Coordinates of C-alpha atoms in Angstrom, one line a residue:
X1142 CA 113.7 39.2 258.8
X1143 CA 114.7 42.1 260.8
X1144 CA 113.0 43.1 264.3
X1145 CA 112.6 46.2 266.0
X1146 CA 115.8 45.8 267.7
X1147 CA 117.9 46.2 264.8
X1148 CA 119.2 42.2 265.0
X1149 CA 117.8 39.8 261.7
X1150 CA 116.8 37.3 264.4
X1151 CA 113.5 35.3 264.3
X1152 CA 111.6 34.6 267.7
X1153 CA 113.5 31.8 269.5
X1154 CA 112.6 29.7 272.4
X1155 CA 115.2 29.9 275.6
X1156 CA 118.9 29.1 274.4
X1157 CA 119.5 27.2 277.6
X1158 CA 117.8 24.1 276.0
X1159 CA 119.4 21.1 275.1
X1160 CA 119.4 20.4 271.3
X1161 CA 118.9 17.1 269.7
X1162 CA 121.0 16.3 266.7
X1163 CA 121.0 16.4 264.0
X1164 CA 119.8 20.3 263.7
X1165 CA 121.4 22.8 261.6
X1166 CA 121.9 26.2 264.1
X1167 CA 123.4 29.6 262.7
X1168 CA 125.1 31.0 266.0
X1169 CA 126.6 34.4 266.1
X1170 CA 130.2 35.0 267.8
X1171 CA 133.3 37.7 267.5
X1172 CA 136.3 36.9 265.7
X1173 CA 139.3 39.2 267.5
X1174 CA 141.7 40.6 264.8
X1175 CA 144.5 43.5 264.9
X1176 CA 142.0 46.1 264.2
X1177 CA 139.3 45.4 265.3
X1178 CA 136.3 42.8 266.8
X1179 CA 134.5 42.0 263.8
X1180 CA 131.3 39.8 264.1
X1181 CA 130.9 36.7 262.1
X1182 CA 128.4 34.9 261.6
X1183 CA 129.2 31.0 261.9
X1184 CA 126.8 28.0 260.9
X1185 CA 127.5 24.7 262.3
X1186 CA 126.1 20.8 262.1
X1187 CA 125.5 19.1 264.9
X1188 CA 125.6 15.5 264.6
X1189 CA 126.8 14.0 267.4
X1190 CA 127.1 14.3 270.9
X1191 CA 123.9 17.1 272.5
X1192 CA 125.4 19.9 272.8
X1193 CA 124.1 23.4 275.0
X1194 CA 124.1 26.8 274.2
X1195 CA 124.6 28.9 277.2
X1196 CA 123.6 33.1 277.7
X1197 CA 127.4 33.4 278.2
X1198 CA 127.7 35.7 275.0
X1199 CA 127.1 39.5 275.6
X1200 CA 124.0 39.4 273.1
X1201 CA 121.2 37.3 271.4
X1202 CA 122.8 35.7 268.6
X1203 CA 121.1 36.3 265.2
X1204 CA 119.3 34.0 263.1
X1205 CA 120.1 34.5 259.3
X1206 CA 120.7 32.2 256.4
X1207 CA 122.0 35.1 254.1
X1208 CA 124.3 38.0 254.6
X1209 CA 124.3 41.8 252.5
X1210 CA 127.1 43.7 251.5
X1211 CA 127.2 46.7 249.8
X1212 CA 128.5 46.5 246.4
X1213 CA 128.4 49.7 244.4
X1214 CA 127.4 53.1 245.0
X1215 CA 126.4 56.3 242.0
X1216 CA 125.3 59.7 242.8
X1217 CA 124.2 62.7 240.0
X1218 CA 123.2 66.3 240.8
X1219 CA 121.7 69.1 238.7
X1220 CA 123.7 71.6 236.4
X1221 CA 123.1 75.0 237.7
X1222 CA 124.9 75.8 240.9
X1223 CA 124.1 78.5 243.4
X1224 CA 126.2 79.8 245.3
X1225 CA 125.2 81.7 248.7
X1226 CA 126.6 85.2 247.0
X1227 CA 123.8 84.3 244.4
X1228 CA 121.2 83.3 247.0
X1229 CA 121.6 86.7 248.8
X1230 CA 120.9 88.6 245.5
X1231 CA 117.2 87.3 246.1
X1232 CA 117.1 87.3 250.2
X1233 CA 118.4 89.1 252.4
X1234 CA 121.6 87.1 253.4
X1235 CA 125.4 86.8 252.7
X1236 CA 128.0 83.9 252.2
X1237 CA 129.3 84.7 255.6
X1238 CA 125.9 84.5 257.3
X1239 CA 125.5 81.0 255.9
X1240 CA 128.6 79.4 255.9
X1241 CA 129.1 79.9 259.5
X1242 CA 125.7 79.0 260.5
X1243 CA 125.5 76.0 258.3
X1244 CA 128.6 75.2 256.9
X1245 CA 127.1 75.7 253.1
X1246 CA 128.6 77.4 250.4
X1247 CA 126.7 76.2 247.2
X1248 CA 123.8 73.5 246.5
X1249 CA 122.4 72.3 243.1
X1250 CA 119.0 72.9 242.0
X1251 CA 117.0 71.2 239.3
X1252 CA 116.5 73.6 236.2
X1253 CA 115.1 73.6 232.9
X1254 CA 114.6 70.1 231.4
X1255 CA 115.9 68.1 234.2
X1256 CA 113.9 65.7 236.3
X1257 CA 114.7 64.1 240.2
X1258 CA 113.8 60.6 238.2
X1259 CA 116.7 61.4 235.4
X1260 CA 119.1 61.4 238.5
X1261 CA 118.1 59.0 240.5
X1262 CA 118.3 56.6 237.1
X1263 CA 121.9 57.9 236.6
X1264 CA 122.7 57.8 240.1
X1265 CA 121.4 54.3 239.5
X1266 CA 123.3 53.1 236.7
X1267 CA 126.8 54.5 237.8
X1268 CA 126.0 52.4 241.2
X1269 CA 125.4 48.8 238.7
X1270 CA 128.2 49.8 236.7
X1271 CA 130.7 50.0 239.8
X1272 CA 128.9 46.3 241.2
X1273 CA 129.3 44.9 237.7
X1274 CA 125.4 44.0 237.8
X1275 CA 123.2 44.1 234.8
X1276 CA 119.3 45.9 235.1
X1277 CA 118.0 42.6 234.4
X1278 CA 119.7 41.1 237.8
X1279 CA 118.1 43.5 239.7
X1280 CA 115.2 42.0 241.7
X1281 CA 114.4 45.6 243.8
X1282 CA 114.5 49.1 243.7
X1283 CA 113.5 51.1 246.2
X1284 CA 113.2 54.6 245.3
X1285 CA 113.9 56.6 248.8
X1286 CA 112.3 59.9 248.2
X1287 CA 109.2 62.7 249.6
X1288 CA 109.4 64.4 246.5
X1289 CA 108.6 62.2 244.1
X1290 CA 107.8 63.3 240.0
X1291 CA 104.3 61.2 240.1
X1292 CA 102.2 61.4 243.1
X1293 CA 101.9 57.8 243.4
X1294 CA 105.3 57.2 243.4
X1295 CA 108.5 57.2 240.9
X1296 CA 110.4 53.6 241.5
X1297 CA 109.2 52.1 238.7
X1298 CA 109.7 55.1 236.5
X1299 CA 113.1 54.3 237.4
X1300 CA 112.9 50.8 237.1
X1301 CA 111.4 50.9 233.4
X1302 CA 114.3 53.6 232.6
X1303 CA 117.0 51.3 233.4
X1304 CA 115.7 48.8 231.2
X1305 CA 115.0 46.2 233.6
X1306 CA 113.1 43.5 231.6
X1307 CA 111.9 41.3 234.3
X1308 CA 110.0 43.5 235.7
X1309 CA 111.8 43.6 239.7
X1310 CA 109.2 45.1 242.4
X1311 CA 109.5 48.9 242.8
X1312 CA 108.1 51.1 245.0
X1313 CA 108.7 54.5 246.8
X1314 CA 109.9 54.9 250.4
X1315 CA 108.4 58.3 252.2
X1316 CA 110.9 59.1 255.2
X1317 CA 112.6 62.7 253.9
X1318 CA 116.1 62.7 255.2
X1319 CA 116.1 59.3 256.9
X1320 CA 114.5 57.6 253.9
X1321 CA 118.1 56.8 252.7
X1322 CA 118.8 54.8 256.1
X1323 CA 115.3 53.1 255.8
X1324 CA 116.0 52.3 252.6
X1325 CA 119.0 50.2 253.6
X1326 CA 117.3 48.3 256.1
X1327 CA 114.3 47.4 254.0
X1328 CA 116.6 46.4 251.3
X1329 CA 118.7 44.1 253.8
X1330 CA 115.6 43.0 255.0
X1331 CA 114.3 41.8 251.6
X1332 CA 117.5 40.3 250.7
X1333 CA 117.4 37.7 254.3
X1334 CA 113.9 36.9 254.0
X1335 CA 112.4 37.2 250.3
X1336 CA 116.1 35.6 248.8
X1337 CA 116.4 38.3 246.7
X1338 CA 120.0 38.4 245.2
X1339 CA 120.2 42.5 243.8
X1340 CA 118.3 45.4 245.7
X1341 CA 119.1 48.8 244.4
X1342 CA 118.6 51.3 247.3
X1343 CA 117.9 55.1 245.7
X1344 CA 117.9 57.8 247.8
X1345 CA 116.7 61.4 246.0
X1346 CA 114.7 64.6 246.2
X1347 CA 114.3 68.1 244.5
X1348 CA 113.7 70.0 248.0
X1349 CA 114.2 73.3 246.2
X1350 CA 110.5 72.5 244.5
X1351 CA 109.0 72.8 248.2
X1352 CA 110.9 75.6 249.7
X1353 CA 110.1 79.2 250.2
X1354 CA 112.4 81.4 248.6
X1355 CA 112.3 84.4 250.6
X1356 CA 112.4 83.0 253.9
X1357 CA 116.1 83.0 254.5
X1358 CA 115.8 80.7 257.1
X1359 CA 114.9 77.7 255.1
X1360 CA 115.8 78.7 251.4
X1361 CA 119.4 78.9 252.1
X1362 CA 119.8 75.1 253.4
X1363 CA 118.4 73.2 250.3
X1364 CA 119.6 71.3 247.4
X1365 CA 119.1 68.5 244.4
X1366 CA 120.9 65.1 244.1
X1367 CA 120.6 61.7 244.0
X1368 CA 122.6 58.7 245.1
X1369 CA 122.3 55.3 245.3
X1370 CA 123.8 51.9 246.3
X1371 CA 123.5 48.4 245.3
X1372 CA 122.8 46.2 248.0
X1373 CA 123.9 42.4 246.9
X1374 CA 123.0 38.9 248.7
X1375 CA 126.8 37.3 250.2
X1376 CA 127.0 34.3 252.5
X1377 CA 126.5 35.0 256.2
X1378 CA 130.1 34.9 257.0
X1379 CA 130.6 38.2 254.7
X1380 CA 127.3 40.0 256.0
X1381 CA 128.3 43.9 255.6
X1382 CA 125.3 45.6 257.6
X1383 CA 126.1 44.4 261.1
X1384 CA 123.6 46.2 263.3
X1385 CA 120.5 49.3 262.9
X1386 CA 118.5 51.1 265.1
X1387 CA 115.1 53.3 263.7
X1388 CA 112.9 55.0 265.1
X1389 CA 110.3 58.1 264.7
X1390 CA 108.3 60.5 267.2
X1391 CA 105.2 61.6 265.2
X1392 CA 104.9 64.1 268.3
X1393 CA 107.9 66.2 266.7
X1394 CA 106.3 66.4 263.5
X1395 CA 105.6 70.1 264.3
X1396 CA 109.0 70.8 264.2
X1397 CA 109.2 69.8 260.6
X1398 CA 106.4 69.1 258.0
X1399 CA 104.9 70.2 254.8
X1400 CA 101.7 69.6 254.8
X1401 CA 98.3 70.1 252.6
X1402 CA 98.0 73.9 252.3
X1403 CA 94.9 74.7 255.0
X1404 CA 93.6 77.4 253.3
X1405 CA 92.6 75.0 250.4
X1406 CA 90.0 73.6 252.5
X1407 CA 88.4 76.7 254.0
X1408 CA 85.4 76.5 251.4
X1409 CA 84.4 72.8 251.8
X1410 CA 81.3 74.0 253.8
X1411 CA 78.8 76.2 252.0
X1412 CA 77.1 79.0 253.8
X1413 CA 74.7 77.0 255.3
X1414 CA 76.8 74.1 256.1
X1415 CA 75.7 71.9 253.6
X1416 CA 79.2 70.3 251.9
X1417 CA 80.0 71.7 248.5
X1418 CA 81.5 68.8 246.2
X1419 CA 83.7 68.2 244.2
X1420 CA 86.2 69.2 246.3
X1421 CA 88.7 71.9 245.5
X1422 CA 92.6 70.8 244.6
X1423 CA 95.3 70.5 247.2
X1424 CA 98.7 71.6 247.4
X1425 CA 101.3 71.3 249.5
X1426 CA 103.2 74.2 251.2
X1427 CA 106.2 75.0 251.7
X1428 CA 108.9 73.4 254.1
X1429 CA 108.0 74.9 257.6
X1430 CA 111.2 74.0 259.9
X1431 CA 111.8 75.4 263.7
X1432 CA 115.3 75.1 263.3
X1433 CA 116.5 75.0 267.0
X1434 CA 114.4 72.4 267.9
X1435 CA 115.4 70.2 264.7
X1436 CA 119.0 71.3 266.2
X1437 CA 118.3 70.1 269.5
X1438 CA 116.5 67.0 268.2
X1439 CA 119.2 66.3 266.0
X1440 CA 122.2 66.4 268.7
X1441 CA 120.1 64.6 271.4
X1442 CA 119.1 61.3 269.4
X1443 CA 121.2 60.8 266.4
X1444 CA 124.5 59.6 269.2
X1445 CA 122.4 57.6 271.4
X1446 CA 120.9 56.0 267.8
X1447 CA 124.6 55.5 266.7
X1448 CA 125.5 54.1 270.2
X1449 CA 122.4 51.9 270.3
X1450 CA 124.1 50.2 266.9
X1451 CA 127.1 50.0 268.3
X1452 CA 125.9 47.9 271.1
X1453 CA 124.2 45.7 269.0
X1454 CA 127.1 44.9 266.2
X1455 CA 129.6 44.0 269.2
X1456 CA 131.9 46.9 268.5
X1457 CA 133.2 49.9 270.0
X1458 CA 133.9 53.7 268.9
X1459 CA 137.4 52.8 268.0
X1460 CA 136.5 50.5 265.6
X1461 CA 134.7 53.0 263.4
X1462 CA 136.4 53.9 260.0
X1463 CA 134.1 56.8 259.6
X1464 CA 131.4 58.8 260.9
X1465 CA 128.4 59.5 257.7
X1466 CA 125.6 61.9 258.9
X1467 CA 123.1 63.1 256.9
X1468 CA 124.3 66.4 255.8
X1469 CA 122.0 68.6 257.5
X1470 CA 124.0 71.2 259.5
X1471 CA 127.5 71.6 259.7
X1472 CA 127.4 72.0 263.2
X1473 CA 125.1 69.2 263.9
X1474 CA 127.8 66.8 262.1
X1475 CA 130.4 68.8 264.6
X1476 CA 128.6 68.3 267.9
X1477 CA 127.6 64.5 267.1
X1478 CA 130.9 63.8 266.3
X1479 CA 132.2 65.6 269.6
X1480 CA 129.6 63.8 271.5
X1481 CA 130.9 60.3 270.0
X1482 CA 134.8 61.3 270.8
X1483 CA 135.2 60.3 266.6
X1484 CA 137.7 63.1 265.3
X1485 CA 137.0 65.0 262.5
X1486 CA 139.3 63.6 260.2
X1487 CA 137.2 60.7 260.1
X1488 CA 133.6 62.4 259.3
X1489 CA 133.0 62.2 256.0
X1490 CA 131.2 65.6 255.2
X1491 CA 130.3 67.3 251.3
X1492 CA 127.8 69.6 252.6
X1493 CA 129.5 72.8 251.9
X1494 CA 129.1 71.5 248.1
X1495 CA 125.9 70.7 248.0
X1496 CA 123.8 71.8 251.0
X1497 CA 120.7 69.3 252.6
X1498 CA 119.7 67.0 250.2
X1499 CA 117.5 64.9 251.7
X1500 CA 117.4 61.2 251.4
X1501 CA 120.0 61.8 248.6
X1502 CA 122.8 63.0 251.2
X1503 CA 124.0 60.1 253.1
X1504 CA 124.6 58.0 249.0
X1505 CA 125.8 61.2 247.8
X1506 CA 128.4 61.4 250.1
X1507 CA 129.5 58.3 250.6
X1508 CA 129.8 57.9 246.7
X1509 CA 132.1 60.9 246.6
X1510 CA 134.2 59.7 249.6
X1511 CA 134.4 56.0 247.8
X1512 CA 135.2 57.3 244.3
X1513 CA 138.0 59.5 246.1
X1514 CA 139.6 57.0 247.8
X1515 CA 138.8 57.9 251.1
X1516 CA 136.7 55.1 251.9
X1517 CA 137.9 51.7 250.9
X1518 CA 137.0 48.2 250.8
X1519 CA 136.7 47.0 254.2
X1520 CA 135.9 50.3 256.0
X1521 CA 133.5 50.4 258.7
X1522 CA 130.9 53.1 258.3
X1523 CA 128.2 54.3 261.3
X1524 CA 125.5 55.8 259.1
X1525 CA 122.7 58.1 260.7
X1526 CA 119.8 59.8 258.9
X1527 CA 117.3 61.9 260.9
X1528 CA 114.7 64.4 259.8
X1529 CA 111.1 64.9 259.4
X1530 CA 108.3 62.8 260.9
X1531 CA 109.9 62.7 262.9
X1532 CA 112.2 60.2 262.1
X1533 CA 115.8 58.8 263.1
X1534 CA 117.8 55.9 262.5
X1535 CA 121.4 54.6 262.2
X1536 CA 123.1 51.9 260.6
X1537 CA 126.9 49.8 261.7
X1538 CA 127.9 48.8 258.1
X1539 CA 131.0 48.1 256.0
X1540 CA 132.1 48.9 252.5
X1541 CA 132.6 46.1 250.1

């Protein structure tokens, strides 16, 4: 299972002790090619002489008896499009205002009979039709979202709309625009320890359902989608999600929350204080968001994250394929990218397209870039949500 380190290593007494054959160890080492280091991950029986393991690597090794790889990705997004020179038609704005503010030009809202679960299961089904995986050989899906259609959750909505007839384990992951990240490491994590073979990873929200539309500085960042990857079991040797670091500051939450409406609760004592039952219904509001401290936050964490991965996979900057933010900011994908020395043509970016879309924007994107042609098998990716909670992570991983 994974630890809070971001390695899928157990607890392991000191590495300086001598062995006794026979035992079975998994030891973790670099293989040096043209391109790049690439970690592999070698398992070895010991049946003769004792042998020692020394602290002479640079790292722990990990512990695993399976690997992940990535195997197929989907993505779907709502029918009606709107553009920023219809957004200022109902706020005070203009398409030069927020293109060069945020780098968006359009973003897809849900309308009419469409539903976040009819994506996602799209989403969904282009992802098992690109990994050549039937519903019934999924054994997970995790649905990755904070605006779900029921409010005990939708993953088995979606499960039950693929058609999945043995009934895999579904259930809802609440971490707004990191959920997609988190998503990826609980589905690695279930894959190493539970033996699981097929974990679909969904990441999507309907953010437009939660978002005032006359406060121009929130309205104008928002959209619809859904993406999604299937996550497969591989031997260790082929293990595609090298490293992860996560994390969350509940102290920032101020920053970026939307909570039960107050004001729903302001009658729960009666004039004489006795409690008046039942209580009344709750709501929630609308998206609050100090943008210059989710800027700041943003910039500060998400390359020390990304850095922090690095370390831990073995593998420098110049090993990266390609940079894939959440699509939050324009300029946030800018300045973390300047920060990490990675040039632009290698940041994968859609969010003039399709604005913030949550959990959905890391899948989304990295569908588009995959189905393009941009990313191909063998690329190494450095993934990094961040967003509400607040929460942060990033992920070393390759495609394929």
């Amino acid at each position: 299972m994974a630890n809070a380190s971001g390695l899928f290593t157990p607890s392991v007494p000191s590495l300086r002790r001598r062995v006794q054959p026979p035992v079975q160890i998994y030891r973790s080492g670099f293989c040096s090619s043209e391109r790049m280091f690439k970690r592999v991950l070698c398992s070895s029986i010991i049946a003769g002489d004792e042998m020692s393991v020394s602290h002479s690597e640079s790292r722990p090794p990990r512990f695993v008896s399976k690997g992940c790889k990535l195997v197929g990705c989907g993505s779907a997004v709502p029918a009606l499009q709107i553009s920023n020179v219809e957004l200022s038609k109902i706020v005070e704005t203009s398409d030069e205002w927020i293109s060069t503010r945020t780098g968006i030009r359009n973003r897809r809202v849900l309308s009419g009979k469409e539903s976040l679960n009819d994506l996602a299961v799209e989403a969904a089904r282009k992802a098992l039709l690109m990994a050549e995986v039937e519903p019934d050989d999924v054994d997970l899906i995790l649905m990755c979202t904070s605006t779900p259609e029921d409010l005990f959750g939708g993953a088995p909505q979606i499960q039950k709309a693929l058609g999945c007839k043995n009934n895999p384990l579904s259930y809802d992951i609440t971490a707004a625009c990191s959920g997609f990240l988190l998503g990826l490491v609980s589905g690695a994590s279930h894959i190493r320890g539970t033996g699981f073979r097929n974990v679909l990873v969904i990441g999507a929200d309907a953010l437009s359902r939660f978002v005032d539309w006359t406060d121009r500085g929130s309205c104008i960042l928002f959209g619809d989608a859904a993406g999604a990857v299937l996550l497969q079991a591989c031997d260790s040797e082929e293990d595609g999600l090298f490293s992860f670091d996560v994390h969350s500051d509940g102290e920032g939450g101020r920053h970026l929350n939307a909570g039960i409406r107050g004001n729903e609760n302001k009658h729960v004592l009666g004039s004489n204080g006795s409690v008046l039952f039942p209580p009344q219904r709750s709501s929630y509001s609308c998206i609050h968001m100090n943008g210059k401290e989710v800027f700041r936050f943003a910039v500060r964490v998400v390359p020390q994250s990304i850095e922090s991965a690095m370390v831990k996979a073995g593998l420098t900057m110049s090993s990266i394929d390609w940079l894939l933010l959440h699509q939050a900011n324009q300029r946030i994908i800018d300045a973390v990218a300047t920060r990490l020395e990675i040039p632009s043509e290698r940041v994968i970016s859609n969010l003039a397209n399709y604005g913030n879309t949550s959990a959905a924007s890391i899948p989304l994107a990295l569908d588009e870039a995959v189905r393009s042609g941009r990313v191909k098998l063998g690329d190494t990716i450095a993934a990094a949500g961040f967003g509400a909670g607040l929460t942060w992570g990033s992920a070393i991983l390759r495609w394929g």
